[in-house]
Amino acid sequence: MTLEEKLAQLGSHWFDRRGADEVVAPMQDTFGARRPDFATASRHGLGHLTRVLGTDPVPADEGRAKLARTQRELVANHRLGLPAIAHEECLTGVTSYGATVYPAPLAWGAAFDPDLVHEVGAAIGRDLRRLGVHQGLAPVLDVVRDYRWGRVEETVGEDPYAVATIATAYVRGMEEQGVVATLKHFVGYSASRGGRNHAPVSVGPRELADVLLPPFEMAVREGGARSVMNSYADLDGEPVAASSALLTDLLRDTWGFEGTVVSDYWAVAFLATAHGTAADAADAGARSLRAGMDVELPNTMCFGLLGALVADGGLDEAVVDRAVRRVLRQKAELGLLDAPAADGTPPGGAPDDDPIDLDAPGNRDLARRLAEESVVLLANPAGVLPLDGRTTRRVAVVGPSAADPGVLLGCYSYPIHVLPRHPELGMGVKVPSLLDALRAELDGVEVVHEPGCAVVDDDRTGFDAAVAAARDADVVLLTVGDRAGMFGRGTSGEGCDVSDLRLPGVQHDLVEAVLATGTPVVLVVVSGRPYALGAFLDRAAAVVQAFMPGEEGAGAIAGVLSGRVTPSGRLPVQVPRDPGGGPQTYLGAPLTRRLDKISNLDPGPAFPFGHGLSYTTFAYDDLRVTSCGVPTDGAFDVAVTVTNTGERAGTEVVQLYLSDPVADVARPVKQLAGYARVPLEPGAAARVTFAVPADLTSYTGVDLRRVVDPGTVGVQVGGSSEGDVLSAQVELTGPRRYPGADRALRSTAVVTPLA
């Protein structure tokens, strides 16, 4: 290969050329204006095709044909005749017109069901392959550190173990279909200062190693992920896009990753334009390539300039060759180096004669099941839920979230991400609103609706009508929350950060006005982040939380409210008490908890991590742990019996937490180390046994080495991180141990029904 042909394999091309008022992202028009047309860009070949289907709304069959034509043109356009890897966004489903919109990842976390998320990943992977797409830009493995960050909805939650196990299940599902899963955003993006998008990150090496990195490690080592995308952030001043310590030393040399590292869009150019760590585009490309970047997305701005540097001796061509080998190896794995099909379809392409339904009944059923499992019943002190049709004859549905189906969808769903520029096309898929679903669900009940206000503005003119409707009703379903968007076009999503955790717009005031009527109020929050609800808890009859549950989300919420669905969701993030009380995840050391006379502010949440109620009750007993000493290189068992003590079937999420009361550094008060969904009929019981490697007690010590200490380990099992739990201790014995890169990453749970 010539040097030009090699560099071409490290680049990409995006056909999108929108003007400043039409773009998805800031600077998209500026960067796009600099790139050549496709024929020029691909004359020596091309590494990636960027979002051929996910840019313009066309039917699936037409989009597949468009991608195939593009590949044929590419193959015919250069000497070697190599197709490109086609990639698409796929966080909440295939980012293509008419594709199923699954619940947002924060809802995956609320479901605590890796097996179901694995099915979703596999379904998305199958649809991508049928379209001729080889790589999906998902999942997001960022661990939530600040709820004000706009991209909370894209994460699985605030606990590294939950994020790791659930996101890895998605990765396995996609990779099993032959589609390359891309881990985002490696690493630290979610820990930005002030919860602001692209802000610097000031985490220490211990927080990086113990909180932010474990999900990526599991997805690489156990999930088989074949691609990683860098974080935009700089960590203590070093941009990840130019960090050999992360992209090479850790990712490849320590974890054994053999896939490709692709840049987040324009991240290589940002080294010069945003971070100020490169002199110009060519310097940015050289720095990033040396560090371990392989492919520049979404188009080639910097890597294409490296020929002159190689010729002048400023860049060793061996660095180029290293990245090219990785790209070509991945193309070989995908079949892109094979001979074309008999009909002329380029290798790795999709046949044109197989009709595609991207929103098939099987997809919608998966979306429904995940949505139903993700709805969280936070509070029900008066027992007003489930609604009783015999005593509830008139329901007032109030609030801005009821009649707008868009509030159910995450920011990277096609209807939110692309279709706002094409309002004539609607949603592209059937998405009932919550109001529609409630009217269908509450048969025989009069349902009246008043929005009261919009999701975000200061217009209170609808308050009077909303209050009047509430006064005349038996029960009020008060729907509040977010509407996703991009870069300030919504209240949640990329570039939609907030300064505090008060409900957007005047929704807080609407809640206060409706609560003042005295009618029982069920507060239904549909959002992409947790909002401060402490001001309402002593007056709300019930509180339900849904995290952007997708196209089938309205039916899932309505089913929980009616009782057709018994809620089983649990919080993947805490719900704060006060909007400005300093967002704090549950992974705090003792000094982050309430200590007498330390501060006048209570850092405790309104609802803790892992919390969630049911329409039945569960009891825990007979907690047993390995009683003899457990070696620091061994494992121990934790077993507990859980019983459904109520009158209806339900699913309990049994949660195992570990604590380290004495360590060389301040450790979290407790940390999730296992969980299991346990469905139980009334009166039924099951024995849940966790096998826990001692490695799960490890932490990064004073010398920055990972260590397993001998000594006492606290064990806690229950239905939440707080509240009524059973506790025990286990003793680790033997020498202090320093586990290596082969350390155990997860516990295993076995559920045995009891007669």
PDB file of C-alpha atoms in Angstrom, residues 51-55 58-60 63-64 67 87-103 108 120-138 170 174 179 356-360 363 412-419 427-429 551:
ATOM      1  CA  ARG A  51     -24.022   7.498   9.293  1.00  0.00           C
ATOM      2  CA  VAL A  52     -25.179   6.964   5.720  1.00  0.00           C
ATOM      3  CA  LEU A  53     -28.597   5.861   7.025  1.00  0.00           C
ATOM      4  CA  GLY A  54     -28.737   7.968  10.171  1.00  0.00           C
ATOM      5  CA  THR A  55     -28.388  11.349   8.525  1.00  0.00           C
ATOM      6  CA  VAL A  58     -35.458   7.454   4.144  1.00  0.00           C
ATOM      7  CA  PRO A  59     -37.268   4.106   4.422  1.00  0.00           C
ATOM      8  CA  ALA A  60     -35.116   1.183   5.511  1.00  0.00           C
ATOM      9  CA  GLY A  63     -31.377   3.411   3.075  1.00  0.00           C
ATOM     10  CA  ARG A  64     -29.884  -0.039   2.659  1.00  0.00           C
ATOM     11  CA  LEU A  67     -25.431   2.397   1.535  1.00  0.00           C
ATOM     12  CA  HIS A  87     -21.070   2.821  11.384  1.00  0.00           C
ATOM     13  CA  GLU A  88     -24.254   4.154  12.956  1.00  0.00           C
ATOM     14  CA  GLU A  89     -25.481   5.406  16.291  1.00  0.00           C
ATOM     15  CA  CYS A  90     -27.588   2.780  18.050  1.00  0.00           C
ATOM     16  CA  LEU A  91     -27.923   3.737  21.716  1.00  0.00           C
ATOM     17  CA  THR A  92     -31.730   3.423  21.871  1.00  0.00           C
ATOM     18  CA  GLY A  93     -32.113   1.418  18.680  1.00  0.00           C
ATOM     19  CA  VAL A  94     -30.935   1.665  15.099  1.00  0.00           C
ATOM     20  CA  THR A  95     -30.657   5.341  14.250  1.00  0.00           C
ATOM     21  CA  SER A  96     -32.652   5.013  11.070  1.00  0.00           C
ATOM     22  CA  TYR A  97     -36.075   6.216  10.001  1.00  0.00           C
ATOM     23  CA  GLY A  98     -38.827   3.890  11.192  1.00  0.00           C
ATOM     24  CA  ALA A  99     -36.678   1.901  13.636  1.00  0.00           C
ATOM     25  CA  THR A 100     -37.796   0.759  17.077  1.00  0.00           C
ATOM     26  CA  VAL A 101     -37.007   3.218  19.864  1.00  0.00           C
ATOM     27  CA  TYR A 102     -36.024   1.208  22.933  1.00  0.00           C
ATOM     28  CA  PRO A 103     -35.814   2.654  26.450  1.00  0.00           C
ATOM     29  CA  TRP A 108     -31.753  -0.374  31.375  1.00  0.00           C
ATOM     30  CA  VAL A 120     -32.036  -5.776  23.015  1.00  0.00           C
ATOM     31  CA  GLY A 121     -28.383  -5.552  21.962  1.00  0.00           C
ATOM     32  CA  ALA A 122     -28.816  -8.641  19.796  1.00  0.00           C
ATOM     33  CA  ALA A 123     -31.987  -7.267  18.163  1.00  0.00           C
ATOM     34  CA  ILE A 124     -30.279  -3.975  17.333  1.00  0.00           C
ATOM     35  CA  GLY A 125     -27.261  -5.858  15.989  1.00  0.00           C
ATOM     36  CA  ARG A 126     -29.431  -8.001  13.704  1.00  0.00           C
ATOM     37  CA  ASP A 127     -31.147  -4.942  12.256  1.00  0.00           C
ATOM     38  CA  LEU A 128     -27.824  -3.193  11.678  1.00  0.00           C
ATOM     39  CA  ARG A 129     -26.424  -6.187   9.823  1.00  0.00           C
ATOM     40  CA  ARG A 130     -29.498  -6.425   7.610  1.00  0.00           C
ATOM     41  CA  LEU A 131     -28.928  -2.820   6.616  1.00  0.00           C
ATOM     42  CA  GLY A 132     -25.276  -3.402   5.773  1.00  0.00           C
ATOM     43  CA  VAL A 133     -23.955  -1.569   8.854  1.00  0.00           C
ATOM     44  CA  HIS A 134     -20.883  -3.083  10.509  1.00  0.00           C
ATOM     45  CA  GLN A 135     -20.304  -1.004  13.634  1.00  0.00           C
ATOM     46  CA  GLY A 136     -22.590   0.514  16.247  1.00  0.00           C
ATOM     47  CA  LEU A 137     -21.545   3.510  18.359  1.00  0.00           C
ATOM     48  CA  ALA A 138     -22.859   2.133  21.652  1.00  0.00           C
ATOM     49  CA  TYR A 170     -25.550  -5.187  25.511  1.00  0.00           C
ATOM     50  CA  MET A 174     -24.421  -6.895  19.522  1.00  0.00           C
ATOM     51  CA  VAL A 179     -21.580  -6.122  14.643  1.00  0.00           C
ATOM     52  CA  ILE A 356     -36.840  -4.844   6.238  1.00  0.00           C
ATOM     53  CA  ASP A 357     -39.193  -3.885   9.041  1.00  0.00           C
ATOM     54  CA  LEU A 358     -37.094  -2.059  11.604  1.00  0.00           C
ATOM     55  CA  ASP A 359     -40.051  -1.832  13.994  1.00  0.00           C
ATOM     56  CA  ALA A 360     -41.193  -5.435  13.796  1.00  0.00           C
ATOM     57  CA  ASN A 363     -38.731  -5.486  18.516  1.00  0.00           C
ATOM     58  CA  TYR A 412     -30.133   9.702  20.524  1.00  0.00           C
ATOM     59  CA  SER A 413     -33.389   8.202  19.312  1.00  0.00           C
ATOM     60  CA  TYR A 414     -34.051   8.945  15.635  1.00  0.00           C
ATOM     61  CA  PRO A 415     -37.242  10.972  16.265  1.00  0.00           C
ATOM     62  CA  ILE A 416     -35.374  13.301  18.643  1.00  0.00           C
ATOM     63  CA  HIS A 417     -31.937  13.250  17.033  1.00  0.00           C
ATOM     64  CA  VAL A 418     -32.842  13.703  13.355  1.00  0.00           C
ATOM     65  CA  LEU A 419     -36.558  14.223  12.763  1.00  0.00           C
ATOM     66  CA  MET A 427     -42.147  10.265  14.741  1.00  0.00           C
ATOM     67  CA  GLY A 428     -41.551   7.668  12.043  1.00  0.00           C
ATOM     68  CA  VAL A 429     -42.845   4.972  14.407  1.00  0.00           C
ATOM     69  CA  GLU A 551     -41.880   3.917  22.196  1.00  0.00           C
TER      70      GLU A 551
END
